[in-house]
Coordinates of C-alpha atoms in Angstrom, one line a residue:
Chain A
X744 CA 63.3 -138.8 12.2
X745 CA 66.2 -138.5 9.8
X746 CA 67.5 -135.0 8.9
X747 CA 65.7 -134.8 5.6
X748 CA 66.9 -131.3 4.8
X749 CA 70.5 -132.5 5.0
X750 CA 69.8 -135.7 3.1
X751 CA 68.1 -133.8 0.2
X752 CA 71.3 -131.8 -0.4
X753 CA 72.8 -135.2 -1.6
X754 CA 70.2 -135.4 -4.4
X755 CA 70.6 -133.0 -7.3
X756 CA 67.1 -133.6 -8.5
X757 CA 65.6 -131.5 -5.7
X758 CA 67.8 -128.5 -6.6
X759 CA 66.8 -129.0 -10.3
X760 CA 63.1 -128.7 -9.5
X761 CA 63.4 -125.8 -7.0
X762 CA 61.9 -123.4 -9.5
X763 CA 59.0 -125.4 -10.9
X764 CA 56.6 -122.8 -9.6
X765 CA 54.9 -125.5 -7.5
X766 CA 56.0 -127.9 -4.8
X767 CA 58.1 -130.9 -5.8
X768 CA 56.7 -133.7 -3.7
X769 CA 57.8 -137.2 -4.9
X770 CA 55.7 -140.0 -3.4
X771 CA 56.2 -142.7 -6.0
X772 CA 59.2 -144.4 -4.5
X773 CA 57.7 -147.8 -4.9
X774 CA 58.2 -147.3 -8.6
X775 CA 61.7 -145.9 -8.4
X776 CA 63.9 -143.8 -6.1
X777 CA 66.0 -140.7 -6.8
X778 CA 69.8 -141.0 -7.1
X779 CA 72.3 -139.2 -4.8
X780 CA 75.2 -137.4 -6.5
X781 CA 77.6 -140.1 -5.3
X782 CA 75.8 -142.7 -7.3
X783 CA 75.7 -140.6 -10.4
X784 CA 79.4 -139.9 -10.0
X785 CA 80.2 -143.6 -9.6
X786 CA 78.4 -144.4 -12.9
X787 CA 80.3 -141.6 -14.6
X788 CA 83.6 -142.8 -13.2
X789 CA 83.2 -146.0 -15.2
X790 CA 82.8 -144.0 -18.4
X791 CA 85.2 -141.2 -17.5
X792 CA 88.1 -143.2 -16.0
X793 CA 87.8 -147.0 -16.6
X794 CA 85.9 -147.5 -19.8
X795 CA 87.1 -151.0 -20.7
X796 CA 85.1 -154.2 -20.8
X797 CA 85.2 -156.8 -18.0
X798 CA 87.1 -160.1 -18.4
X799 CA 89.8 -158.4 -20.5
X800 CA 92.5 -158.3 -17.8
X801 CA 95.5 -157.8 -20.1
X802 CA 95.7 -154.1 -19.4
X803 CA 95.4 -151.9 -16.4
X804 CA 92.0 -150.2 -16.9
X805 CA 90.4 -153.6 -17.8
X806 CA 91.9 -155.2 -14.7
X807 CA 90.5 -152.3 -12.7
X808 CA 87.0 -152.9 -14.1
X809 CA 87.2 -156.6 -13.0
X810 CA 88.2 -155.5 -9.6
X811 CA 85.4 -153.0 -9.3
X812 CA 82.8 -155.6 -10.5
X813 CA 84.0 -158.2 -7.9
X814 CA 84.2 -155.5 -5.2
X815 CA 80.6 -154.5 -6.0
X816 CA 79.5 -158.2 -5.9
X817 CA 81.1 -158.7 -2.5
X818 CA 79.4 -155.5 -1.3
X819 CA 76.0 -156.8 -2.4
X820 CA 76.7 -160.1 -0.7
X821 CA 77.5 -158.3 2.6
X822 CA 74.4 -156.1 2.2
X823 CA 72.1 -159.2 2.4
X824 CA 74.5 -161.5 4.3
X825 CA 75.1 -163.8 1.4
X826 CA 78.3 -165.3 0.0
X827 CA 79.9 -163.5 -2.9
X828 CA 79.6 -166.4 -5.3
X829 CA 75.8 -166.5 -4.6
X830 CA 75.3 -163.0 -6.2
X831 CA 74.3 -162.8 -9.9
X832 CA 74.0 -159.4 -11.5
X833 CA 70.8 -159.0 -13.6
X834 CA 69.0 -156.1 -15.2
X835 CA 66.6 -155.9 -12.3
X836 CA 64.0 -157.9 -10.3
X837 CA 62.0 -158.9 -13.3
X838 CA 65.0 -160.5 -14.9
X839 CA 66.0 -162.1 -11.7
X840 CA 62.6 -163.7 -11.3
X841 CA 62.5 -164.8 -14.9
X842 CA 65.9 -166.3 -14.5
X843 CA 64.6 -168.5 -11.6
X844 CA 61.4 -169.4 -13.5
X845 CA 63.2 -170.3 -16.7
X846 CA 66.5 -171.6 -15.3
X847 CA 65.1 -173.6 -12.4
X848 CA 61.3 -173.9 -12.9
X849 CA 61.3 -175.1 -16.4
X850 CA 64.2 -177.5 -15.8
X851 CA 62.8 -179.1 -12.6
X852 CA 59.0 -178.8 -12.6
X853 CA 56.6 -181.2 -14.2
X854 CA 52.9 -182.0 -14.5
X855 CA 51.3 -182.5 -11.1
X856 CA 53.7 -180.1 -9.3
X857 CA 52.3 -177.0 -7.7
X858 CA 53.6 -173.4 -7.6
X859 CA 52.2 -171.2 -4.8
X860 CA 51.8 -167.4 -5.3
X861 CA 49.4 -164.8 -3.8
X862 CA 46.9 -162.4 -5.4
X863 CA 49.0 -159.5 -4.2
X864 CA 52.1 -160.3 -6.3
X865 CA 53.5 -158.0 -8.8
X866 CA 53.2 -159.1 -12.5
X867 CA 56.9 -159.9 -12.5
X868 CA 56.3 -162.6 -9.9
X869 CA 53.2 -164.0 -11.6
X870 CA 53.7 -164.0 -15.4
X871 CA 57.0 -165.9 -15.4
X872 CA 55.3 -168.6 -13.4
X873 CA 52.3 -168.6 -15.8
X874 CA 55.0 -169.4 -18.5
X875 CA 56.4 -172.2 -16.3
X876 CA 53.0 -173.7 -15.9
X877 CA 52.3 -173.5 -19.6
X878 CA 55.6 -175.1 -20.5
X879 CA 55.7 -177.8 -17.8
X880 CA 52.1 -178.6 -16.9
X881 CA 52.7 -177.6 -13.3
X882 CA 49.7 -175.9 -11.6
X883 CA 49.5 -172.4 -10.1
X884 CA 47.7 -172.0 -6.8
X885 CA 47.2 -169.0 -4.5
X886 CA 47.9 -168.7 -0.8
X887 CA 44.7 -167.1 0.6
X888 CA 45.2 -163.6 2.0
X889 CA 43.7 -162.8 5.4
X890 CA 41.0 -160.2 5.9
X891 CA 43.4 -157.3 5.6
X892 CA 45.2 -158.7 2.5
X893 CA 48.2 -160.2 4.3
X894 CA 49.9 -163.5 3.4
X895 CA 50.5 -165.4 6.6
X896 CA 52.4 -168.6 7.4
X897 CA 49.1 -170.1 8.8
X898 CA 47.5 -169.7 5.4
X899 CA 50.5 -171.2 3.6
X900 CA 50.1 -174.2 5.9
X901 CA 46.5 -174.5 4.7
X902 CA 47.4 -174.9 1.0
X903 CA 50.9 -176.4 0.8
X904 CA 51.1 -180.0 -0.1
X905 CA 53.9 -182.5 -0.9
X906 CA 53.3 -181.5 -4.6
X907 CA 54.3 -177.9 -3.9
X908 CA 57.7 -177.3 -5.4
X909 CA 57.9 -173.5 -5.5
X910 CA 56.6 -170.8 -3.1
X911 CA 57.2 -167.4 -4.8
X912 CA 56.2 -164.3 -2.8
X913 CA 57.1 -160.7 -2.1
X914 CA 58.6 -159.8 1.2
X915 CA 56.8 -156.5 1.1
X916 CA 53.9 -156.3 -1.4
X917 CA 53.8 -153.4 -3.8
X918 CA 50.2 -152.3 -3.3
X919 CA 49.3 -153.2 0.2
X920 CA 52.8 -152.8 1.7
X921 CA 52.6 -155.6 4.2
X922 CA 55.8 -157.3 5.4
X923 CA 55.6 -161.0 5.0
X924 CA 57.4 -163.3 7.5
X925 CA 59.7 -165.0 5.0
X926 CA 61.6 -166.9 7.6
X927 CA 58.4 -168.6 8.8
X928 CA 57.3 -169.2 5.2
X929 CA 60.7 -170.8 4.4
X930 CA 60.5 -173.1 7.4
X931 CA 57.1 -174.4 6.3
X932 CA 58.0 -174.7 2.6
X933 CA 61.2 -176.6 3.3
X934 CA 59.3 -179.1 5.5
X935 CA 57.4 -180.0 2.3
X936 CA 60.5 -179.9 0.1
X937 CA 59.5 -176.7 -1.7
X938 CA 61.9 -173.8 -2.5
X939 CA 61.1 -170.2 -1.5
X940 CA 61.6 -167.5 -4.1
X941 CA 61.5 -164.1 -2.4
X942 CA 60.7 -160.9 -4.4
X943 CA 62.5 -158.2 -2.4
X944 CA 62.0 -155.4 -4.9
X945 CA 60.0 -153.4 -2.3
X946 CA 61.8 -154.6 0.8
X947 CA 65.5 -154.4 0.0
X948 CA 65.4 -150.6 -0.2
X949 CA 63.6 -150.2 3.1
X950 CA 64.6 -153.0 5.6
X951 CA 67.7 -154.9 6.5
X952 CA 67.8 -158.2 4.7
X953 CA 69.7 -161.3 6.0
X954 CA 69.2 -164.2 3.6
X955 CA 70.8 -166.7 6.0
X956 CA 68.3 -165.8 8.6
X957 CA 65.3 -165.7 6.2
X958 CA 66.6 -169.0 4.7
X959 CA 64.9 -168.3 1.4
X960 CA 66.4 -170.1 -1.6
X961 CA 66.3 -167.2 -4.1
X962 CA 65.9 -163.5 -3.5
X963 CA 65.7 -160.7 -6.1
X964 CA 65.9 -157.0 -6.0
X965 CA 66.5 -154.0 -8.3
X966 CA 69.2 -151.3 -7.9
X967 CA 67.0 -148.4 -9.0
X968 CA 64.5 -148.7 -6.2
X969 CA 67.4 -148.3 -3.6
X970 CA 68.9 -145.1 -5.1
X971 CA 71.0 -147.1 -7.6
X972 CA 71.0 -146.8 -11.4
X973 CA 68.3 -148.3 -13.6
X974 CA 69.1 -151.5 -15.5
X975 CA 71.0 -153.3 -12.7
X976 CA 69.6 -155.8 -10.2
X977 CA 70.5 -158.8 -8.2
X978 CA 69.6 -162.4 -8.0
X979 CA 70.7 -164.2 -4.8
X980 CA 70.5 -168.0 -4.9
X981 CA 71.8 -170.7 -2.6
X982 CA 75.0 -171.9 -4.3
X983 CA 73.9 -175.5 -4.8
X984 CA 70.7 -174.3 -6.5
X985 CA 72.6 -171.9 -8.7
X986 CA 74.9 -174.8 -9.7
X987 CA 71.9 -177.0 -10.6
X988 CA 70.0 -174.5 -12.6
X989 CA 70.4 -173.5 -16.3
X990 CA 71.4 -170.1 -17.6
X991 CA 68.5 -168.3 -19.1
X992 CA 70.8 -166.5 -21.6
X993 CA 74.0 -168.0 -22.9
X994 CA 77.0 -166.5 -24.8
X995 CA 80.3 -164.7 -24.2
X996 CA 81.6 -164.7 -20.7
X997 CA 79.6 -167.5 -19.2
X998 CA 81.5 -170.6 -20.6
X999 CA 85.0 -172.0 -20.2
X1000 CA 85.0 -173.9 -23.5
X1001 CA 82.8 -175.3 -26.2
X1002 CA 83.3 -177.3 -29.4
X1003 CA 81.6 -177.8 -32.7
X1004 CA 79.8 -180.9 -31.5
X1005 CA 77.8 -178.7 -29.1
X1006 CA 79.6 -179.7 -26.0
X1007 CA 79.7 -176.7 -23.6
X1008 CA 81.4 -176.3 -20.3
X1009 CA 79.8 -173.4 -18.4
X1010 CA 81.6 -171.4 -15.9
X1011 CA 80.6 -171.8 -12.2
X1012 CA 78.0 -169.4 -10.9
X1013 CA 77.6 -166.5 -10.9
X1014 CA 79.5 -166.2 -14.2
X1015 CA 77.4 -168.9 -15.7
X1016 CA 74.4 -166.5 -15.6
X1017 CA 76.2 -163.4 -16.8
X1018 CA 76.6 -163.9 -20.6
X1019 CA 77.3 -160.8 -22.6
X1020 CA 78.7 -157.5 -21.4
X1021 CA 77.1 -156.5 -18.1
X1022 CA 75.8 -153.1 -17.2
X1023 CA 79.2 -152.1 -15.8
X1024 CA 78.4 -148.4 -15.0
X1025 CA 75.3 -149.8 -13.3
X1026 CA 77.4 -152.2 -11.2
X1027 CA 79.7 -149.2 -10.2
X1028 CA 76.6 -147.2 -9.3
X1029 CA 75.0 -150.0 -7.3
X1030 CA 78.1 -150.3 -5.1
X1031 CA 77.9 -146.6 -4.4
X1032 CA 74.2 -146.8 -3.6
X1033 CA 74.7 -149.5 -1.0
X1034 CA 77.5 -147.4 0.5
X1035 CA 75.2 -144.5 0.7
X1036 CA 72.3 -146.4 2.3
X1037 CA 74.7 -147.9 4.8
X1038 CA 75.9 -144.4 5.7
X1039 CA 72.3 -143.6 6.7
X1040 CA 71.6 -147.0 8.1
X1041 CA 68.9 -149.5 7.0
X1042 CA 67.4 -149.6 10.5
X1043 CA 67.2 -145.8 10.5
X1044 CA 65.5 -145.9 7.1
X1045 CA 62.9 -148.4 8.2
X1046 CA 62.2 -146.4 11.4
X1047 CA 61.8 -143.2 9.3
X1048 CA 59.4 -145.0 6.9
X1049 CA 57.2 -146.3 9.7
X1050 CA 57.1 -143.0 11.5
X1051 CA 56.2 -141.1 8.4
X1052 CA 53.6 -143.8 7.6
X1053 CA 52.0 -143.5 11.0
X1054 CA 51.9 -139.7 10.7
X1055 CA 50.3 -139.9 7.2
X1056 CA 47.7 -142.3 8.3
X1057 CA 46.8 -140.2 11.3
X1058 CA 46.3 -137.2 9.1
X1059 CA 44.6 -139.0 6.2
X1060 CA 42.1 -140.6 8.6
X1061 CA 40.7 -137.2 9.4
X1062 CA 39.7 -136.7 5.7
X1063 CA 36.2 -138.0 5.2
X1064 CA 36.5 -138.1 1.4
X1065 CA 39.5 -140.5 1.5
X1066 CA 39.3 -144.3 1.6
X1067 CA 42.5 -146.0 2.8
X1068 CA 42.9 -149.6 1.8
X1069 CA 45.9 -150.6 3.9
X1070 CA 45.9 -148.6 7.1
X1071 CA 48.1 -151.1 8.9
X1072 CA 50.9 -151.5 6.2
X1073 CA 54.4 -152.2 7.6
X1074 CA 56.1 -149.9 5.1
X1075 CA 55.8 -146.5 3.5
X1076 CA 53.2 -147.7 1.0
X1077 CA 49.7 -146.2 1.4
X1078 CA 47.0 -147.1 -1.1
X1079 CA 43.9 -144.9 -1.2
X1080 CA 41.2 -143.3 -3.2
X1081 CA 39.2 -140.1 -3.0
X1082 CA 35.5 -141.0 -2.9
X1083 CA 33.8 -140.8 -6.2
X1084 CA 37.0 -139.9 -8.2
X1085 CA 38.6 -142.3 -10.6
X1086 CA 42.2 -142.9 -9.4
X1087 CA 43.9 -141.5 -12.5
X1088 CA 41.9 -138.3 -12.4
X1089 CA 43.0 -137.8 -8.9
X1090 CA 46.6 -138.5 -9.7
X1091 CA 46.4 -135.8 -12.4
X1092 CA 45.0 -133.4 -10.0
X1093 CA 47.7 -134.1 -7.5
X1094 CA 50.3 -133.6 -10.3
X1095 CA 48.9 -130.1 -10.8
X1096 CA 49.7 -129.5 -7.2
X1097 CA 53.3 -130.7 -7.6
X1098 CA 52.7 -134.1 -6.0
X1099 CA 53.9 -137.3 -7.8
X1100 CA 51.9 -140.4 -7.0
X1101 CA 51.0 -143.5 -9.0
X1102 CA 47.5 -144.4 -10.1
X1103 CA 46.3 -147.7 -11.5
X1104 CA 46.5 -151.4 -10.6
X1105 CA 50.2 -151.1 -9.8
X1106 CA 51.1 -154.2 -11.8
X1107 CA 49.1 -156.3 -9.4
X1108 CA 46.1 -156.9 -11.6
X1109 CA 45.0 -160.0 -9.6
X1110 CA 44.4 -157.8 -6.6
X1111 CA 41.6 -155.8 -8.1
X1112 CA 39.1 -158.5 -7.5
X1113 CA 39.9 -158.3 -3.8
X1114 CA 39.9 -154.6 -3.4
X1115 CA 36.8 -154.3 -5.6
X1116 CA 38.1 -151.2 -7.3
X1117 CA 39.6 -150.7 -10.7
X1118 CA 42.4 -148.5 -9.6
X1119 CA 43.9 -146.9 -6.6
X1120 CA 46.3 -144.1 -5.8
X1121 CA 49.5 -145.4 -4.3
X1122 CA 51.6 -143.1 -2.1
X1123 CA 55.1 -144.4 -1.3
X1124 CA 57.7 -142.6 0.8
X1125 CA 61.4 -142.9 1.2
X1126 CA 64.0 -141.5 3.6
X1127 CA 64.1 -138.2 1.8
X1128 CA 60.4 -137.5 2.4
X1129 CA 59.3 -135.6 5.4
X1130 CA 56.1 -134.6 7.3
X1131 CA 55.9 -131.5 5.2
X1132 CA 55.5 -133.7 2.1
X1133 CA 52.6 -135.5 3.8
X1134 CA 51.0 -132.2 4.8
X1135 CA 51.1 -131.0 1.2
X1136 CA 49.5 -134.2 0.1
X1137 CA 46.8 -134.1 2.8
X1138 CA 45.9 -130.5 2.0
X1139 CA 45.6 -131.3 -1.7
X1140 CA 43.5 -134.4 -1.0
X1141 CA 41.1 -132.3 1.1
X1142 CA 40.0 -130.6 -2.2
X1143 CA 40.6 -133.8 -4.1
X1144 CA 37.0 -134.0 -5.3
X1145 CA 37.6 -130.9 -7.5
X1146 CA 39.8 -133.0 -9.8
X1147 CA 39.1 -131.0 -12.9
X1148 CA 40.9 -128.1 -11.4
X1149 CA 44.0 -129.7 -12.9
X1150 CA 42.8 -128.6 -16.3
X1151 CA 41.4 -125.2 -15.6
X1152 CA 43.6 -123.4 -13.1
Chain B
X1500 CA 29.6 -122.3 -31.4
X1501 CA 30.6 -119.5 -29.0
X1502 CA 34.0 -119.6 -27.4
X1503 CA 33.9 -121.8 -24.3
X1504 CA 34.9 -120.4 -21.0
X1505 CA 36.7 -122.6 -18.6
X1506 CA 33.6 -123.1 -16.5
X1507 CA 31.7 -124.2 -19.6
X1508 CA 34.4 -126.6 -20.5
X1509 CA 34.5 -128.1 -17.0
X1510 CA 30.7 -128.5 -17.1
X1511 CA 30.8 -130.3 -20.5
X1512 CA 33.5 -132.7 -19.3
X1513 CA 31.7 -133.4 -16.0
X1514 CA 28.3 -134.0 -17.7
X1515 CA 29.6 -136.4 -20.2
X1516 CA 31.6 -138.2 -17.5
X1517 CA 28.7 -138.5 -15.0
X1518 CA 26.0 -139.4 -17.5
X1519 CA 27.6 -140.7 -20.7
X1520 CA 24.6 -141.4 -23.0
X1521 CA 26.7 -143.4 -25.4
X1522 CA 28.3 -145.7 -22.8
X1523 CA 26.6 -149.0 -23.3
X1524 CA 27.1 -152.3 -25.0
X1525 CA 24.9 -152.7 -28.1
X1526 CA 22.1 -155.3 -27.8
X1527 CA 22.8 -156.7 -31.2
X1528 CA 26.6 -156.8 -31.4
X1529 CA 26.7 -158.6 -34.7
X1530 CA 25.9 -155.4 -36.6
X1531 CA 28.9 -153.6 -35.1
X1532 CA 32.6 -153.5 -35.6
X1533 CA 34.4 -153.4 -32.3
X1534 CA 37.8 -152.6 -31.0
X1535 CA 39.2 -152.9 -27.5
X1536 CA 41.3 -149.9 -26.4
X1537 CA 43.4 -150.6 -23.3
X1538 CA 46.0 -148.1 -22.6
X1539 CA 49.5 -149.4 -21.9
X1540 CA 50.2 -146.7 -19.3
X1541 CA 46.9 -146.6 -17.3
X1542 CA 43.8 -148.5 -16.4
X1543 CA 41.6 -147.2 -19.1
X1544 CA 40.0 -150.2 -20.8
X1545 CA 37.1 -149.6 -23.2
X1546 CA 35.5 -151.3 -26.2
X1547 CA 34.2 -149.1 -29.0
X1548 CA 31.4 -150.2 -31.2
X1549 CA 30.6 -148.7 -34.6
X1550 CA 27.7 -149.6 -36.9
X1551 CA 28.8 -148.5 -40.4
X1552 CA 26.6 -148.9 -43.4
X1553 CA 27.7 -147.7 -46.9
X1554 CA 30.4 -145.5 -45.4
X1555 CA 28.0 -143.8 -43.0
X1556 CA 28.3 -144.3 -39.2
X1557 CA 24.8 -145.2 -38.1
X1558 CA 25.7 -145.7 -34.5
X1559 CA 28.7 -145.3 -32.2
X1560 CA 28.8 -146.5 -28.6
X1561 CA 31.4 -147.6 -26.1
X1562 CA 31.7 -149.5 -22.8
X1563 CA 34.2 -150.3 -20.2
X1564 CA 36.3 -148.6 -17.4
X1565 CA 37.9 -145.3 -18.0
X1566 CA 38.8 -142.0 -16.3
X1567 CA 36.9 -138.8 -16.6
X1568 CA 38.9 -137.5 -19.6
X1569 CA 38.6 -140.7 -21.6
X1570 CA 35.0 -141.3 -20.8
X1571 CA 33.8 -137.8 -21.5
X1572 CA 35.8 -137.4 -24.7
X1573 CA 34.8 -140.7 -26.1
X1574 CA 31.1 -140.0 -25.2
X1575 CA 31.2 -136.7 -27.1
X1576 CA 33.0 -138.2 -30.1
X1577 CA 30.5 -141.0 -30.3
X1578 CA 27.7 -138.4 -30.4
X1579 CA 29.4 -136.3 -33.0
X1580 CA 30.3 -139.1 -35.5
X1581 CA 26.8 -140.5 -35.6
X1582 CA 25.2 -139.9 -39.0
X1583 CA 28.5 -138.7 -40.4
X1584 CA 30.5 -140.3 -43.2
X1585 CA 33.7 -142.1 -42.4
X1586 CA 35.6 -139.3 -44.1
X1587 CA 33.9 -136.6 -42.0
X1588 CA 34.5 -138.5 -38.8
X1589 CA 38.2 -138.9 -39.7
X1590 CA 38.4 -135.1 -40.4
X1591 CA 37.0 -134.3 -36.9
X1592 CA 39.4 -136.8 -35.3
X1593 CA 42.3 -135.2 -37.1
X1594 CA 41.4 -131.7 -36.0
X1595 CA 40.8 -133.0 -32.5
X1596 CA 44.2 -134.6 -32.3
X1597 CA 45.8 -131.5 -33.7
X1598 CA 44.3 -129.5 -30.9
X1599 CA 45.5 -132.0 -28.3
X1600 CA 49.0 -131.7 -29.7
X1601 CA 48.9 -127.9 -29.9
X1602 CA 49.0 -127.8 -33.7
X1603 CA 46.8 -125.5 -35.9
X1604 CA 43.2 -126.9 -36.0
X1605 CA 39.7 -126.2 -37.3
X1606 CA 37.9 -125.1 -34.1
X1607 CA 34.5 -125.0 -35.9
X1608 CA 34.1 -128.7 -36.4
X1609 CA 35.1 -129.7 -32.9
X1610 CA 31.9 -128.4 -31.1
X1611 CA 32.0 -129.8 -27.5
X1612 CA 35.4 -131.4 -28.0
X1613 CA 36.8 -127.9 -27.6
X1614 CA 36.4 -128.6 -23.9
X1615 CA 39.6 -130.5 -24.1
X1616 CA 41.7 -127.6 -25.4
X1617 CA 43.6 -127.3 -22.2
X1618 CA 44.7 -130.9 -22.1
X1619 CA 48.3 -130.0 -23.1
X1620 CA 48.7 -128.5 -19.6
X1621 CA 48.5 -132.0 -18.3
X1622 CA 50.6 -133.7 -20.9
X1623 CA 50.2 -137.1 -19.3
X1624 CA 46.5 -137.0 -20.1
X1625 CA 46.8 -136.5 -23.8
X1626 CA 46.6 -140.3 -24.1
X1627 CA 43.4 -140.4 -22.1
X1628 CA 41.8 -137.7 -24.3
X1629 CA 42.9 -139.6 -27.5
X1630 CA 41.8 -143.1 -26.5
X1631 CA 38.3 -142.9 -28.1
X1632 CA 39.4 -141.0 -31.1
X1633 CA 42.1 -143.5 -31.9
X1634 CA 39.7 -146.4 -31.5
X1635 CA 37.2 -144.9 -33.9
X1636 CA 39.8 -144.1 -36.5
X1637 CA 41.2 -147.6 -36.1
X1638 CA 37.8 -149.2 -36.9
X1639 CA 37.3 -146.9 -39.8
X1640 CA 40.7 -147.9 -41.1
X1641 CA 39.8 -151.5 -41.0
X1642 CA 41.1 -152.8 -37.7
X1643 CA 38.8 -154.9 -35.6
X1644 CA 38.8 -157.2 -32.6
X1645 CA 36.9 -160.4 -32.4

């Protein structure tokens, strides 16, 4: 296991909650992750030292901003083994997926075409495709999940046809936490001429990603879930696809020239997709976050996640009042309920014990028909969680049936 | 009403959560004005039905999926507004919301709703405790869903 006590010293938030009068156990990392001081400092350095807009290279500080932005882009590329010009900065995974749906989907899909999703997808990987379907007449179909709720290459084979144009799936799903074999999915999809859009919001923070090996056509993730700032994210796209697709937003910074007759020459990707002033402080912070994760090691992070997951499952299984929905998840996501207690009531109770978890449908509303429950508690760990956090959770869940204690103690 | 102890409050909430007498869909929906209240921050999703005749609330029921706090508070409110005028109902709701937000309030009219006086300790739940109250006042103020 990683040296969590040492790691926590890098995160000011732990120090700031030392005197809450109750434990401070953060287990909602699938929603967002805390920021180490180096990331906060990198964001501040934009405001404190550089301050200028990008693409204004006539003076030193502006030139420096451009350099930093391109340095950060190259860093992101290296982080997922892409080429620098294949990295588009966005506001986050939702914007990245919308950019593919609107820039590629609406331009190239038509009636009779099929889009394949799964029931386990996050709303951000479902609703943009609903829009594409509405606007183009393309049909949405779902890859069946296996008994445990996994999306498998075998099941993709069962539903894919020559009409399938897009397969859009999460590499790690946000409720069940299974790791999907994107490489195998890409191989099948490409055989049928479909592109693969990979939602890496839950995977990029936790596992090493190599887009060349996965051979997916697009891949999206957010900065804030991997210790970076909010409001910055990434869309990776194979360069020929980025060249073909339309910008979703147009304006300053994405064109070379235009005239009064409406002729526009857009810049090459990625600039074509980055109209308007970017989240520059966010780009500085993202760069620092990647450096920080690399200093710990993505393989080490994944190992820590799995070890903590296995420990948590072994302890939770001893609790007769707890139902676990994804015992065999390949990540730090555990979805559970306390028997007879509405998920939100349980989450409030855990809050009163200093434990932060998420309750609800976790933006995967299609999944509720499968799990046959209206809501669940989602526990999600990161590399700054340790076995002690799990022990605190397990002890609280033991008494989880007394959820009204949250109000009266 | 005597001052409620914590144990009494707990019992009130649990009872109206486990057996909410007013949680049902009316047989004849045509008489009722209805509004769907689904919270943007949680999974609570209920429909409230009011039968209002000449400014008097003849019946109040609700149905759907909601947590203990939403369910019990809505059940109590439905019981309390039955037979009251719209104006009286709005006064109760105003006092109740004042209590939830730690403002001065008229404890006398709140009856069993006083069980929710500690909600401020769990600030994230104020929304749950307000869901039914907001739905009822929306209907009285003329909002309605098909």
